[in-house]
Amino acid sequence: MTFSIVARSAGPDPETASWGVAVASKFLAVGSAVPAAVAQVGAIATQAHANVAYKGLALAHLDEGATASVALQRLLEEDEGRDHRQVGIVDVEGNAASHTGSACLDWAGGVTGDGYAIQGNILTGEEVVSAMEAAFLASDPEAPLARRLLAALEAGDRAGGDSRGRQSAAVLVVREGAGYGGMDDIEVDLRVDDHATPVEELQRLLALNDLYLTAS
């Protein structure tokens, strides 16, 4: 019921790396369930029959030094519902891992690469994930990560997205000291909970975020 991208963007200086998640779904307020990220630790998307406990558990494993693949293995080993889960993880170094359980509804699957994990379930087809990957790889690696994530999300939406339709979307990006007034690490945290065209609305909100928070 959901498609997402989890990614790390190092930029010119690894000390200013960003981690983030963008997600869309025919599901109310998908941003409340799927994404989680901590600066200088990593990011995760948990979806399908989402196990929201994965968010805290995965980030704890990553904070203790586990790679994305090790953190994912630990999550699945401890979860009897693993066949119904879909999850993507990117660690502090940009290593990525993705899991699609055998019981996830078609079309379901994912891809990983250097610094990203893309996954989706109940999609119109594999072309959704392929379009997202192509758009992310074609984006400027020095552009703000939120922009790159939304480029991928928009490409997936255009390619068909969730086969049941559209309802919500969200983007979460963290970078050390990037929050309001430099008091936390949340660079972008935007959600569209119920909308006819949520990805387009998310793009509009990101433009406002750039105007009111970043530019000023």
Coordinates of C-alpha atoms in Angstrom, one line a residue:
M1 CA 0.0 0.0 0.0
T2 CA 3.1 2.2 0.1
F3 CA 6.2 3.2 -1.8
S4 CA 9.2 4.9 -0.1
I5 CA 12.8 5.8 -0.5
V6 CA 15.3 5.9 2.4
A7 CA 18.6 7.6 1.6
R8 CA 21.8 9.3 2.8
S9 CA 23.3 12.3 1.1
A10 CA 26.9 13.1 2.1
G11 CA 27.4 16.3 0.0
P12 CA 30.9 17.8 -0.1
D13 CA 31.5 17.2 3.6
P14 CA 30.6 14.0 5.4
E15 CA 30.2 15.9 8.6
T16 CA 27.2 17.6 7.1
A17 CA 25.6 14.4 5.8
S18 CA 21.8 14.1 5.7
W19 CA 19.5 11.1 6.2
G20 CA 16.0 11.0 5.1
V21 CA 12.8 9.2 4.1
A22 CA 10.1 10.1 1.6
V23 CA 6.9 8.0 1.4
A24 CA 3.5 8.0 -0.3
S25 CA 0.5 5.8 0.1
K26 CA -3.3 5.2 -0.2
F27 CA -3.4 5.3 3.6
L28 CA -4.3 8.0 6.0
A29 CA -1.3 9.9 7.5
V30 CA 1.4 7.6 6.2
G31 CA 4.0 9.9 7.7
S32 CA 2.9 9.0 11.2
A33 CA 3.8 5.3 10.7
V34 CA 6.5 4.8 8.1
P35 CA 9.6 7.1 8.5
A36 CA 12.2 7.6 11.2
A37 CA 15.7 9.0 11.1
V38 CA 18.4 10.2 13.5
A39 CA 21.3 12.4 12.3
Q40 CA 24.7 10.7 12.3
V41 CA 22.9 7.4 12.9
G42 CA 20.7 6.5 9.9
A43 CA 17.1 6.2 8.6
I44 CA 14.4 3.6 8.2
A45 CA 11.0 3.1 6.5
T46 CA 8.7 0.4 7.9
Q47 CA 5.6 -0.4 5.8
A48 CA 3.2 -3.1 4.4
H49 CA 1.9 -4.5 7.6
A50 CA 4.1 -2.0 9.3
N51 CA 5.8 -2.9 12.6
V52 CA 6.3 0.6 14.0
A53 CA 8.5 -0.8 16.7
Y54 CA 11.1 -1.4 14.0
K55 CA 11.8 2.4 14.0
G56 CA 13.2 2.6 17.5
L57 CA 14.8 -0.8 17.4
A58 CA 16.6 -0.3 14.1
L59 CA 17.9 3.1 15.1
A60 CA 19.2 1.7 18.4
H61 CA 21.0 -1.1 16.5
L62 CA 22.5 1.5 14.1
D63 CA 23.5 3.7 17.0
E64 CA 25.4 0.8 18.5
G65 CA 27.4 0.4 15.3
A66 CA 25.4 -2.2 13.4
T67 CA 25.4 -1.9 9.6
A68 CA 22.1 -1.6 7.8
S69 CA 22.1 -5.3 6.8
V70 CA 22.9 -6.4 10.4
A71 CA 20.2 -4.2 11.8
L72 CA 17.7 -5.6 9.4
Q73 CA 18.7 -9.1 10.2
R74 CA 18.2 -8.5 13.9
L75 CA 14.7 -7.0 13.3
L76 CA 13.6 -9.9 11.2
E77 CA 15.0 -12.6 13.5
E78 CA 13.0 -11.1 16.4
D79 CA 9.7 -10.7 14.5
E80 CA 7.3 -13.6 13.8
G81 CA 5.4 -11.4 11.4
R82 CA 8.4 -10.8 9.2
D83 CA 6.7 -12.3 6.1
H84 CA 4.2 -9.4 6.2
R85 CA 6.8 -6.7 6.7
Q86 CA 8.5 -4.4 4.2
V87 CA 11.4 -2.2 5.4
G88 CA 14.3 -0.2 4.1
I89 CA 17.3 1.0 6.1
V90 CA 20.3 3.2 5.4
D91 CA 23.1 3.4 8.0
V92 CA 25.5 6.1 9.0
E93 CA 27.9 5.2 6.2
G94 CA 25.2 5.0 3.5
N95 CA 25.1 1.2 3.4
A96 CA 21.5 0.1 2.5
A97 CA 19.3 -2.9 3.1
S98 CA 15.7 -3.7 2.1
H99 CA 13.3 -6.5 2.9
T100 CA 10.0 -7.5 1.3
G101 CA 8.3 -10.3 3.1
S102 CA 6.8 -13.2 1.1
A103 CA 3.3 -12.3 2.3
C104 CA 3.4 -8.7 1.0
L105 CA 0.7 -8.1 -1.6
D106 CA 1.7 -7.7 -5.3
W107 CA 3.3 -5.9 -6.8
A108 CA 5.9 -5.8 -4.0
G109 CA 9.7 -5.5 -4.0
G110 CA 12.6 -3.1 -3.7
V111 CA 16.1 -2.1 -4.8
T112 CA 19.2 -0.9 -3.0
G113 CA 22.3 1.0 -4.1
D114 CA 25.0 3.2 -2.7
G115 CA 23.2 5.3 -0.2
Y116 CA 19.6 4.4 -0.9
A117 CA 16.9 1.8 -0.4
I118 CA 13.7 1.9 -2.4
Q119 CA 10.7 -0.3 -1.8
G120 CA 6.9 -0.6 -2.3
N121 CA 4.0 -2.9 -2.0
I122 CA 0.5 -3.1 -3.7
L123 CA 2.0 -1.1 -6.5
T124 CA 0.9 -0.9 -10.1
G125 CA 4.2 -2.7 -11.0
E126 CA 7.9 -2.9 -10.8
E127 CA 8.2 0.2 -12.9
V128 CA 7.3 2.3 -9.9
V129 CA 10.5 1.3 -8.0
S130 CA 12.6 1.5 -11.2
A131 CA 11.4 5.1 -11.9
M132 CA 12.2 6.1 -8.4
E133 CA 15.7 4.8 -8.6
A134 CA 16.3 6.4 -12.0
A135 CA 15.1 9.8 -10.7
F136 CA 17.2 9.6 -7.5
L137 CA 20.3 8.7 -9.4
A138 CA 19.7 11.5 -12.0
S139 CA 19.3 14.1 -9.3
D140 CA 22.1 16.5 -8.3
P141 CA 24.1 14.8 -5.5
E142 CA 24.8 18.2 -4.0
A143 CA 21.2 19.3 -3.9
P144 CA 19.2 19.2 -0.6
L145 CA 18.3 15.6 0.2
A146 CA 14.6 16.5 0.6
R147 CA 14.5 17.7 -3.0
R148 CA 16.2 14.5 -4.2
L149 CA 13.8 12.3 -2.2
L150 CA 10.8 14.1 -3.6
A151 CA 12.1 13.8 -7.1
A152 CA 12.1 10.1 -6.6
L153 CA 8.7 10.1 -5.0
E154 CA 7.2 12.1 -7.8
A155 CA 8.7 9.8 -10.4
G156 CA 7.2 6.8 -8.6
D157 CA 3.8 8.5 -8.4
R158 CA 3.9 9.3 -12.2
A159 CA 4.8 5.7 -12.9
G160 CA 1.6 4.4 -11.2
G161 CA 2.4 4.4 -7.5
D162 CA 0.0 2.7 -5.2
S163 CA -2.4 0.6 -7.2
R164 CA -5.3 1.6 -4.9
G165 CA -4.9 5.3 -5.4
R166 CA -3.5 8.3 -3.6
Q167 CA -4.1 9.7 -0.1
S168 CA -1.0 10.8 1.9
A169 CA 2.7 11.5 1.6
A170 CA 5.5 12.6 3.9
V171 CA 9.2 13.6 3.9
L172 CA 11.6 13.6 6.8
V173 CA 15.2 14.7 6.6
V174 CA 17.7 15.1 9.5
R175 CA 21.1 16.7 9.5
E176 CA 23.2 17.6 12.6
G177 CA 22.3 21.1 13.8
A178 CA 19.9 21.7 10.9
G179 CA 16.8 22.3 12.9
Y180 CA 15.0 25.5 13.7
G181 CA 17.5 27.9 15.3
G182 CA 20.1 25.1 15.2
M183 CA 18.5 23.6 18.3
D184 CA 17.8 20.1 16.9
D185 CA 18.6 18.0 13.8
I186 CA 15.3 18.1 11.9
E187 CA 15.9 19.7 8.6
V188 CA 12.6 18.9 7.0
D189 CA 9.5 17.2 8.5
L190 CA 6.4 17.6 6.3
R191 CA 3.3 15.5 6.0
V192 CA 0.2 15.5 3.8
D193 CA -2.2 13.3 5.7
D194 CA -5.3 13.3 3.4
H195 CA -5.3 14.8 -0.1
A196 CA -6.3 14.0 -3.6
T197 CA -2.8 14.7 -4.9
P198 CA -0.5 14.3 -1.9
V199 CA 2.8 14.2 -3.6
E200 CA 2.1 17.5 -5.5
E201 CA 0.9 19.0 -2.2
L202 CA 4.1 17.8 -0.5
Q203 CA 6.1 19.6 -3.2
R204 CA 4.2 22.8 -2.5
L205 CA 4.9 22.5 1.2
L206 CA 8.6 21.9 0.7
A207 CA 8.8 25.1 -1.4
L208 CA 7.1 27.0 1.5
N209 CA 9.5 25.3 3.9
D210 CA 12.4 26.5 1.9
L211 CA 11.0 30.0 1.7
Y212 CA 10.1 30.5 5.4
L213 CA 12.8 28.4 7.1
T214 CA 15.7 27.8 4.8
A215 CA 15.9 31.2 2.9
S216 CA 15.3 33.2 6.0

